């Protein structure tokens, strides 16, 4: 398995030799765990009793009316414990870390959602936790930083580079190289070296499995379009995995176009090229010399110059399509969903909603299922600042 | 016989380990980088490792990371790095190994390998390209006449070492510690020195190629501790830090390190 590319021409294990044995060991441990009914039983138990699964599917009639769409359904990952989908993966990886005898957990975080979810499961399992976070993100997500510290995690601000998500990952990788014997690195998205992209997708598969059954129960039919935001792409892979074999269901990912594709953005799919980065071969934002470009998005969770290798593959084979959404479009969508449905979504999630008008214009007579990957409480500071800037 | 093998054989003939020096190209800018490279070769490097600046050097510690930031701010490009290599080659016979992350090379593969060879580069070391993926570059590099330098880590199990070193056509780079470049080596502790010797012995059992030990090697004492068991010793971060004071300080350090490569008769 090692050495192969898992997703067409994408994936792989592009890490320094020091980490290769750890990555291989993780791959073997994960495969064994995922075949073990006892592991599944424990994961399912925690999902039900602690995370609060299954998360419901809500019907969004007022949003549908506002957009002129036939029907819109919402998969409510925002109602999970800690307020986003990220906890699914953290529970799974923490269980695996314990099974492997690791005694220390590290993680990176962008918006802070993955950091909070990691700090939460570490408190739950009694594991020490270090979270690396770009200094810029520490600033714009101070509430989540406080949350992580309250949960007992050590938050380390990273000032190198653009001081955002990619630099936090760099620093977490350096930590892992130095403490590879006792430490497990909980990567927060479907990215990094194999087995992470596959493993993280599987820990989020529950989103798609539940949503598919819930749609059938509600409507007696599958949705026509499944829509999710994509940074690294974990919530999208989670919900896509439930529908990827249903050829008639369109899969759409919304990435961050920031200030616009000609300005500062994080639109990896629209503007990136094949590269090797953070342990994987995928699509990355880079210049002609192979230097990574700094991404920009109003949403810290989408502020990443790469994308999970399976998304790159799904696009290459034409199974999924990806659209780019600007900061302004996302803010507008956040507003609309709040007023029509009484749900304040995360800025990341708002990108998925912002893709709806274009999709409705193509064909309104469809059922759209949107993955509400997280709630927006953490972003109120950012949205308020934006409002003030707009007024002045 | 390639120039890298010659350099190691030459050092061995003189009863010492080869001194391999790493400098990030374009640090702090093109002109001063070239002055540093000239001075390092002049002061007695046996092999020059020329670092290709990369925006996200995850295997490197703060010292080399800062050098790469300086280099990229000064406008470093791969073409510029190869220009520096060619300039060094014009003046010195010192073998040059390009030390890079995969992506800058991938962006220009495969034509970059022939151009590197044309610029006087003798070998290639790609830090985030394990043997499982190495074939993507190795054959093109070999066709261009570039030697391949694989890395063996302290975490590499015995049953994997053979696979890693099988690719070596230059030397084998033995990573001395679990960590990033510039971390503390700790050879002053007897058990640490013994563990390093044991690590080198384990690698030796799998290859006839020269073995150079690096990561965390900063002082003449570090070099002395490794010179007995390794064919070569790699110093990077310490040279970069000395060069930040002055080129003369760096050259002086190279001379001191070179003197420390002598094995007791």
XYZ file of C-alpha atoms in Angstrom:
657
model
C 0.000 0.000 0.000
C 2.745 2.447 0.899
C 4.239 4.166 -2.080
C 1.098 3.912 -4.135
C -1.007 6.896 -4.935
C -4.386 6.210 -3.363
C -6.510 8.551 -5.484
C -5.620 8.272 -9.153
C -2.549 10.442 -9.616
C -2.952 11.988 -6.136
C -2.134 11.024 -2.555
C 1.065 9.287 -1.437
C 3.444 9.604 1.489
C 5.800 12.484 0.738
C 7.432 12.875 4.137
C 10.985 12.944 5.446
C 12.412 9.507 6.192
C 12.223 10.121 9.957
C 8.420 10.106 9.718
C 8.050 7.240 7.246
C 8.025 4.456 9.876
C 5.499 6.417 11.977
C 3.251 6.956 8.988
C 3.522 3.285 8.032
C 2.766 2.211 11.605
C -0.225 4.529 11.670
C -1.482 3.079 8.391
C -1.297 -0.474 9.724
C -2.855 0.435 13.079
C -5.671 2.297 11.380
C -6.482 -0.533 8.984
C -6.559 -3.046 11.834
C -8.716 -0.783 14.017
C -11.199 -0.053 11.265
C -11.698 -3.797 10.738
C -12.205 -4.389 14.463
C -15.882 -4.468 15.563
C -14.835 -3.504 19.110
C -13.242 -0.292 17.797
C -16.377 0.570 15.822
C -18.552 -0.137 18.845
C -16.550 2.257 21.003
C -16.491 4.941 18.268
C -20.275 4.576 17.730
C -20.935 4.712 21.477
C -19.003 7.970 21.868
C -20.664 9.397 18.739
C -24.091 8.736 20.262
C -23.476 9.527 23.939
C -20.955 12.363 23.744
C -21.062 13.948 20.286
C -24.858 13.731 20.068
C -25.212 11.786 16.827
C -27.076 11.338 14.662
C -27.233 14.991 13.732
C -30.603 15.826 12.154
C -31.462 16.853 8.626
C -33.572 20.032 8.669
C -35.852 21.262 5.901
C -35.175 24.892 4.922
C -38.400 26.136 3.278
C -37.894 29.870 3.819
C -34.358 29.734 2.408
C -35.667 27.724 -0.550
C -38.401 30.311 -1.146
C -35.913 33.180 -0.936
C -33.676 31.533 -3.537
C -36.482 30.131 -5.683
C -35.318 26.554 -5.199
C -37.711 23.606 -5.055
C -36.291 22.138 -1.858
C -33.297 22.657 0.389
C -32.233 20.232 3.101
C -29.577 20.893 5.736
C -27.332 18.298 7.352
C -26.820 19.778 10.794
C -23.195 19.100 11.794
C -23.368 22.470 13.590
C -25.422 20.720 16.276
C -22.617 18.324 17.214
C -20.807 18.781 20.507
C -18.189 21.547 19.956
C -20.253 22.992 17.109
C -18.838 21.432 13.976
C -18.144 18.187 12.124
C -14.518 18.211 13.287
C -15.259 16.181 16.432
C -16.066 13.013 14.412
C -12.478 12.750 13.234
C -10.966 13.744 16.579
C -12.835 11.043 18.481
C -11.728 8.444 15.933
C -8.078 9.493 15.933
C -7.882 9.840 19.725
C -9.286 6.316 20.093
C -6.670 5.132 17.615
C -3.874 6.997 19.440
C -4.838 5.272 22.693
C -4.965 1.926 20.927
C -1.424 2.580 19.611
C -0.177 3.478 23.093
C 0.587 7.123 22.221
C 0.585 9.376 25.279
C 0.641 12.841 23.748
C -1.510 14.538 21.094
C -0.612 17.408 18.788
C -2.801 19.172 16.244
C -2.911 22.194 13.968
C -5.878 24.467 13.651
C -7.025 27.242 11.344
C -10.424 28.513 12.470
C -9.916 26.842 15.821
C -12.740 24.351 15.283
C -10.367 21.417 14.862
C -8.247 22.684 17.756
C -11.299 22.906 20.011
C -12.463 19.453 18.929
C -8.984 18.016 19.573
C -8.688 19.752 22.957
C -12.137 18.405 23.809
C -11.377 14.763 23.053
C -8.007 15.074 24.815
C -9.830 16.275 27.936
C -12.333 13.437 27.500
C -9.589 10.799 27.198
C -7.138 12.450 29.609
C -4.371 13.034 27.039
C -2.003 16.047 27.044
C -2.627 18.233 24.002
C -0.592 20.848 22.105
C -2.328 22.853 19.375
C -0.340 24.845 16.803
C -2.164 27.857 15.430
C -1.039 30.671 13.131
C -0.608 33.938 15.021
C -2.989 35.665 12.595
C -5.630 33.042 13.349
C -4.998 33.304 17.103
C -5.908 36.960 16.686
C -9.085 36.503 14.634
C -10.348 33.467 16.565
C -9.635 34.528 20.132
C -12.783 32.896 21.481
C -11.681 29.487 20.239
C -8.187 30.049 21.647
C -9.744 30.709 25.047
C -11.890 27.606 24.666
C -8.896 25.393 23.927
C -7.026 26.742 26.949
C -10.095 26.239 29.122
C -10.113 22.615 27.959
C -6.534 22.232 29.178
C -4.724 22.384 25.839
C -1.541 24.322 25.247
C -2.015 26.691 22.286
C 1.230 27.600 20.506
C 1.003 30.657 18.190
C 3.089 30.239 15.011
C 4.581 33.433 13.608
C 6.487 31.972 10.636
C 5.411 32.485 7.029
C 1.871 33.777 6.635
C 1.146 32.843 10.277
C -1.976 30.931 9.218
C -3.064 27.313 8.815
C -0.253 26.113 6.542
C 2.399 27.416 8.922
C 0.633 25.753 11.855
C 0.852 22.462 9.927
C 4.567 23.026 9.249
C 5.183 23.507 12.967
C 3.084 20.479 13.948
C 5.096 18.361 11.487
C 8.345 19.603 13.089
C 7.008 18.705 16.534
C 5.988 15.256 15.290
C 9.450 14.562 13.813
C 11.003 15.395 17.183
C 8.517 13.396 19.319
C 7.568 10.642 16.939
C 7.796 7.816 19.494
C 5.149 8.959 21.977
C 3.106 11.487 19.996
C 0.151 11.156 17.653
C -0.556 14.010 15.268
C -4.314 14.483 14.747
C -4.474 16.071 11.306
C -7.764 17.917 11.007
C -8.611 17.381 7.376
C -8.515 14.877 4.509
C -4.951 15.873 3.711
C -1.377 14.977 4.539
C 0.409 11.682 3.907
C -1.448 8.398 3.543
C -3.313 7.110 5.604
C -4.646 10.507 6.761
C -6.819 11.412 3.741
C -8.512 8.007 3.782
C -8.691 7.724 7.576
C -10.134 11.202 8.112
C -12.717 10.586 5.367
C -13.753 7.332 7.047
C -14.136 9.046 10.436
C -16.444 11.566 8.703
C -18.254 8.981 6.590
C -20.931 8.942 9.294
C -22.114 12.339 7.948
C -22.873 10.940 4.495
C -24.246 7.623 5.738
C -26.696 9.352 8.069
C -27.651 12.035 5.542
C -28.414 9.509 2.815
C -30.739 7.515 5.083
C -32.355 10.690 6.437
C -33.045 12.044 2.925
C -34.627 8.734 1.905
C -36.747 8.741 5.030
C -37.844 12.376 4.586
C -38.424 12.486 0.827
C -38.336 8.865 -0.265
C -35.647 10.023 -2.676
C -32.029 11.073 -2.767
C -31.137 14.755 -3.126
C -30.144 15.935 -6.602
C -27.222 18.043 -5.428
C -24.970 17.657 -2.370
C -23.097 20.804 -1.467
C -20.274 21.453 1.017
C -17.480 23.944 1.604
C -13.893 22.846 0.883
C -10.695 24.005 2.542
C -8.753 20.788 3.035
C -12.141 19.236 2.411
C -13.041 16.978 5.351
C -16.715 17.858 5.817
C -17.177 17.642 2.056
C -15.522 14.204 1.833
C -17.648 13.089 4.782
C -20.947 13.953 3.144
C -19.781 13.096 -0.421
C -18.808 9.589 0.712
C -22.487 8.805 1.340
C -23.463 9.717 -2.234
C -20.369 9.166 -4.389
C -21.722 5.839 -5.676
C -25.075 7.429 -6.592
C -24.206 8.598 -10.083
C -27.309 10.815 -10.353
C -26.393 12.875 -7.289
C -24.252 15.882 -8.216
C -21.429 16.669 -5.776
C -20.372 20.312 -5.488
C -17.575 21.788 -3.363
C -17.334 25.518 -2.597
C -13.837 26.886 -2.102
C -12.795 30.337 -0.955
C -12.171 33.000 -3.608
C -11.350 35.541 -0.886
C -11.183 39.025 -2.405
C -11.660 37.527 -5.868
C -9.705 35.196 -8.145
C -7.544 38.042 -9.408
C -6.755 39.225 -5.881
C -5.918 37.408 -2.668
C -7.759 34.097 -2.474
C -7.641 30.440 -1.408
C -9.137 29.033 -4.614
C -6.868 26.016 -4.981
C -9.064 24.216 -7.494
C -9.548 27.286 -9.683
C -5.966 28.528 -9.641
C -3.732 25.737 -8.355
C -1.483 23.178 -10.057
C -0.234 19.688 -9.234
C 2.338 19.738 -6.464
C 3.842 17.896 -3.517
C 3.040 19.581 -0.239
C 2.409 18.582 3.364
C 3.055 14.937 2.613
C 0.732 14.548 -0.359
C 0.603 14.969 -4.105
C -2.424 17.119 -4.799
C -3.427 20.490 -6.206
C -1.718 23.442 -4.533
C -1.517 27.196 -4.996
C 2.038 27.853 -6.127
C 4.130 30.082 -8.315
C 6.139 29.019 -11.388
C 9.069 28.149 -9.132
C 7.123 25.716 -6.940
C 6.905 28.076 -3.954
C 3.604 27.888 -2.096
C 1.494 31.001 -2.332
C -0.134 32.542 0.685
C -3.836 31.872 0.701
C -6.455 34.333 1.831
C -10.007 33.883 3.021
C -12.190 35.703 5.526
C -12.792 32.235 6.926
C -9.733 30.900 8.734
C -10.806 27.302 8.116
C -10.608 27.702 4.322
C -7.402 29.741 4.391
C -5.179 26.958 3.039
C -3.222 26.761 -0.255
C -3.887 23.044 -0.801
C -6.787 20.615 -0.983
C -7.236 16.970 -0.033
C -5.966 14.566 -2.733
C -9.301 12.761 -3.069
C -10.989 16.025 -4.034
C -8.309 16.558 -6.700
C -9.128 13.070 -7.952
C -12.922 13.520 -7.869
C -12.538 16.643 -9.953
C -10.121 15.009 -12.402
C -12.538 12.147 -13.083
C -15.463 14.554 -13.293
C -17.343 13.124 -10.315
C -17.389 16.384 -8.354
C -17.220 20.022 -9.400
C -15.852 22.942 -7.452
C -16.954 26.557 -7.424
C -15.207 29.614 -5.950
C -16.978 31.921 -3.509
C -15.741 35.363 -2.455
C -15.634 36.746 1.096
C -18.477 39.129 0.206
C -20.675 36.327 -1.172
C -20.066 34.238 1.941
C -21.000 37.122 4.266
C -24.187 37.703 2.282
C -25.103 34.015 2.510
C -24.453 33.955 6.256
C -26.928 36.806 6.596
C -29.568 35.151 4.434
C -29.455 31.798 6.254
C -29.649 33.544 9.634
C -32.738 35.555 8.655
C -34.607 32.847 6.761
C -33.842 29.786 8.856
C -32.671 31.073 12.221
C -29.292 29.375 11.884
C -26.065 31.333 12.217
C -23.584 29.243 10.262
C -19.799 29.348 10.330
C -18.083 31.530 7.719
C -16.663 28.337 6.184
C -20.153 26.852 5.865
C -21.483 30.134 4.453
C -19.349 29.466 1.348
C -21.445 26.352 0.626
C -24.689 28.328 0.936
C -23.281 31.071 -1.261
C -22.963 28.567 -4.113
C -26.734 27.977 -4.099
C -27.876 30.948 -6.254
C -25.699 29.839 -9.185
C -26.834 26.206 -8.857
C -30.489 27.222 -8.537
C -30.118 29.377 -11.653
C -28.914 26.297 -13.551
C -31.975 24.300 -12.487
C -34.247 25.331 -9.617
C -36.408 22.220 -9.746
C -34.072 20.121 -7.655
C -33.471 19.106 -4.056
C -30.269 20.568 -2.638
C -28.616 19.065 0.430
C -26.192 21.453 2.132
C -23.736 20.249 4.760
C -23.908 22.739 7.636
C -20.370 21.945 8.750
C -20.292 24.327 11.713
C -21.998 27.054 13.659
C -20.985 30.683 13.453
C -20.585 31.796 17.067
C -16.788 31.816 16.679
C -17.039 34.219 13.717
C -19.180 36.958 15.242
C -16.105 39.054 15.976
C -15.046 38.876 12.301
C -18.536 39.577 10.978
C -18.934 42.553 13.341
C -15.595 44.007 12.226
C -16.649 43.577 8.598
C -19.953 45.382 9.247
C -18.134 48.298 10.873
C -15.740 48.508 7.943
C -18.686 48.536 5.522
C -20.432 51.349 7.402
C -17.389 53.637 7.622
C 34.006 7.517 -10.941
C 31.907 10.457 -9.876
C 33.249 13.522 -8.153
C 31.379 12.796 -4.923
C 32.943 9.371 -4.511
C 36.338 10.902 -5.334
C 35.920 13.494 -2.583
C 35.133 10.858 0.043
C 37.978 8.607 -1.164
C 40.354 11.536 -1.073
C 39.426 12.373 2.545
C 39.727 8.737 3.549
C 43.215 8.636 1.965
C 44.159 11.589 4.163
C 42.999 9.760 7.284
C 39.954 11.909 7.922
C 36.230 12.150 7.387
C 34.937 14.310 4.557
C 33.486 17.672 5.588
C 30.135 18.295 3.929
C 28.867 21.852 4.313
C 25.291 23.026 3.751
C 24.442 26.579 2.794
C 21.076 27.869 1.625
C 21.452 29.399 -1.830
C 20.606 33.120 -2.026
C 21.057 33.603 1.721
C 21.018 36.514 2.339
C 20.957 37.504 -1.364
C 22.580 36.429 -4.635
C 25.861 38.320 -4.347
C 26.543 37.653 -0.670
C 25.479 34.042 -1.035
C 28.080 33.562 -3.764
C 30.731 35.170 -1.564
C 29.823 32.716 1.243
C 29.898 29.732 -1.123
C 33.330 30.724 -2.469
C 34.649 31.243 1.059
C 33.313 27.897 2.295
C 34.891 25.997 -0.609
C 38.130 27.944 -0.193
C 38.208 27.109 3.536
C 38.173 23.393 2.807
C 34.741 21.859 2.270
C 35.004 18.447 0.658
C 31.404 18.490 -0.565
C 29.062 21.470 -0.882
C 25.357 20.957 -0.188
C 23.537 23.789 -1.891
C 20.085 24.303 -0.392
C 17.214 25.212 -2.730
C 15.028 27.733 -0.847
C 11.454 26.553 -0.219
C 8.495 28.362 1.274
C 7.558 25.509 3.625
C 10.713 23.701 4.811
C 9.097 21.266 7.275
C 12.252 19.208 7.891
C 14.294 22.257 8.853
C 14.647 24.059 12.156
C 14.448 27.828 12.761
C 18.033 28.495 11.558
C 17.626 27.161 8.019
C 13.998 28.258 7.868
C 15.136 31.847 8.478
C 17.809 31.468 5.785
C 15.135 30.370 3.317
C 12.932 33.321 4.203
C 15.893 35.671 3.569
C 16.667 33.896 0.296
C 13.109 34.035 -1.019
C 12.783 37.681 0.020
C 15.929 38.349 -2.011
C 14.240 36.854 -5.068
C 15.688 33.337 -5.101
C 14.576 31.176 -8.026
C 15.676 27.730 -9.143
C 17.332 29.310 -12.185
C 19.201 31.630 -9.838
C 20.303 28.713 -7.641
C 21.705 26.937 -10.690
C 23.486 30.149 -11.698
C 25.194 30.138 -8.283
C 26.155 26.485 -8.732
C 27.689 27.260 -12.109
C 29.632 30.177 -10.641
C 31.043 27.955 -7.868
C 31.901 25.251 -10.406
C 33.879 27.742 -12.503
C 36.202 28.422 -9.597
C 36.212 25.191 -7.529
C 36.189 21.445 -8.201
C 34.272 20.815 -4.933
C 31.372 18.441 -5.706
C 27.968 20.101 -5.387
C 24.873 18.296 -4.092
C 21.569 20.087 -4.567
C 19.544 19.776 -1.335
C 15.880 20.390 -2.076
C 12.286 19.748 -1.183
C 10.348 17.892 -3.846
C 8.011 20.617 -5.067
C 10.447 23.161 -6.562
C 12.050 20.327 -8.567
C 8.719 18.714 -9.490
C 7.582 22.044 -10.925
C 10.534 21.934 -13.369
C 10.907 18.177 -13.827
C 12.235 16.519 -15.830
C 14.198 19.204 -17.737
C 15.649 20.622 -14.509
C 17.947 17.628 -13.980
C 19.894 18.060 -17.197
C 20.145 21.789 -16.537
C 21.443 21.131 -13.011
C 24.065 18.751 -14.377
C 24.989 21.365 -16.970
C 25.477 23.906 -14.186
C 28.007 21.611 -12.508
C 25.759 19.950 -9.940
C 26.960 16.428 -9.123
C 24.188 15.005 -6.964
C 20.667 15.391 -5.671
C 19.138 15.038 -2.209
C 15.359 15.456 -1.921
C 14.386 15.526 1.723
C 10.655 14.772 1.407
C 10.898 12.145 -1.314
C 11.133 8.692 0.306
C 12.150 5.676 -1.815
C 8.482 4.811 -2.354
C 8.159 7.918 -4.520
C 11.804 8.404 -5.503
C 11.428 6.701 -8.864
C 9.632 9.828 -10.068
C 12.929 11.715 -10.007
C 15.627 9.083 -9.771
C 15.671 7.801 -13.317
C 15.586 11.290 -14.823
C 18.337 12.392 -12.445
C 20.433 9.342 -13.317
C 19.946 9.951 -17.041
C 21.325 13.449 -16.506
C 24.337 11.987 -14.684
C 23.349 13.185 -11.201
C 24.167 11.019 -8.188
C 21.323 10.199 -5.789
C 21.699 10.769 -2.047
C 19.048 9.028 0.116
C 18.427 9.746 3.803
C 18.361 7.112 6.544
C 16.757 8.231 9.816
C 17.285 6.974 13.364
C 13.710 5.699 13.128
C 14.359 3.679 9.965
C 14.012 0.013 10.950
C 16.736 -2.463 9.957
C 14.508 -4.200 7.434
C 13.947 -0.882 5.652
C 17.531 0.424 5.573
C 18.408 -1.889 2.683
C 15.584 -0.518 0.586
C 16.536 3.092 1.321
C 20.263 2.767 0.622
C 19.739 0.648 -2.499
C 19.068 3.905 -4.351
C 22.327 5.558 -3.296
C 24.717 6.453 -6.089
C 26.441 9.324 -4.279
C 26.610 8.884 -0.535
C 24.127 7.893 2.159
C 22.952 10.691 4.433
C 22.524 9.382 7.980
C 20.148 11.645 9.887
C 21.577 11.704 13.411
C 18.539 12.734 15.406
C 14.767 12.609 15.598
C 14.011 16.202 14.896
C 14.617 19.057 12.523
C 17.962 20.470 11.351
C 19.836 22.473 13.947
C 18.519 20.576 16.998
C 20.949 19.609 19.781
C 23.007 16.526 18.933
C 24.139 15.730 22.479
C 27.306 13.751 21.642
C 28.818 14.870 24.939
C 26.638 12.204 26.537
C 28.424 8.858 26.277
C 25.266 6.833 25.610
C 24.273 9.209 22.800
C 27.680 8.903 21.132
C 27.463 5.117 21.426
C 23.957 5.114 19.915
C 25.184 7.172 16.952
C 28.066 4.788 16.357
C 25.630 1.879 16.514
C 23.285 3.607 14.053
C 26.142 4.101 11.583
C 27.172 0.454 12.013
C 23.611 -0.676 11.204
C 23.649 1.362 7.984
C 27.153 0.172 7.082
C 25.895 -3.405 7.095
C 23.697 -2.524 4.114
C 25.913 -0.417 1.853
C 29.404 0.114 0.478
C 28.660 3.759 -0.306
C 30.177 6.463 1.894
C 27.990 7.468 4.854
C 27.795 11.092 5.946
C 26.179 11.945 9.278
C 24.239 15.163 9.731
C 21.518 17.115 11.611
C 22.590 18.882 14.796
C 26.340 18.816 14.039
C 27.565 22.248 15.129
C 31.003 22.186 16.739
C 34.440 20.658 16.182
C 33.649 18.409 19.183
C 30.526 17.126 17.405
C 32.579 16.480 14.268
C 35.302 14.654 16.217
C 32.694 12.440 17.872
C 31.311 11.362 14.501
C 34.464 11.346 12.367
C 35.657 8.005 13.679
C 32.542 6.116 12.606
C 31.268 8.141 9.622
C 32.877 8.702 6.216
C 31.626 12.245 6.246
C 30.076 14.802 8.572
C 27.471 17.374 7.489
C 27.281 20.841 9.052
C 24.545 23.285 8.057
C 22.793 25.476 10.590
C 26.043 26.355 12.389
C 27.604 27.604 9.122
C 24.535 29.699 8.361
C 24.562 31.228 11.838
C 28.284 32.006 11.606
C 27.814 33.536 8.150
C 25.166 35.835 9.619
C 27.954 37.322 11.757
C 30.415 37.501 8.882
C 31.722 35.462 5.986
C 35.112 35.403 7.708
C 33.553 33.883 10.843
C 31.978 31.195 8.695
C 35.260 30.456 6.903
C 37.037 30.195 10.240
C 34.416 27.701 11.436
C 34.850 25.633 8.268
C 38.595 25.461 8.920
C 38.067 24.412 12.543
C 35.516 21.776 11.531
C 37.809 20.504 8.811
C 40.659 20.146 11.324
C 38.294 18.161 13.560
C 37.664 15.608 10.789
C 41.191 14.192 11.277
C 41.077 10.740 12.779
C 43.682 9.937 15.494
C 46.423 7.845 13.874
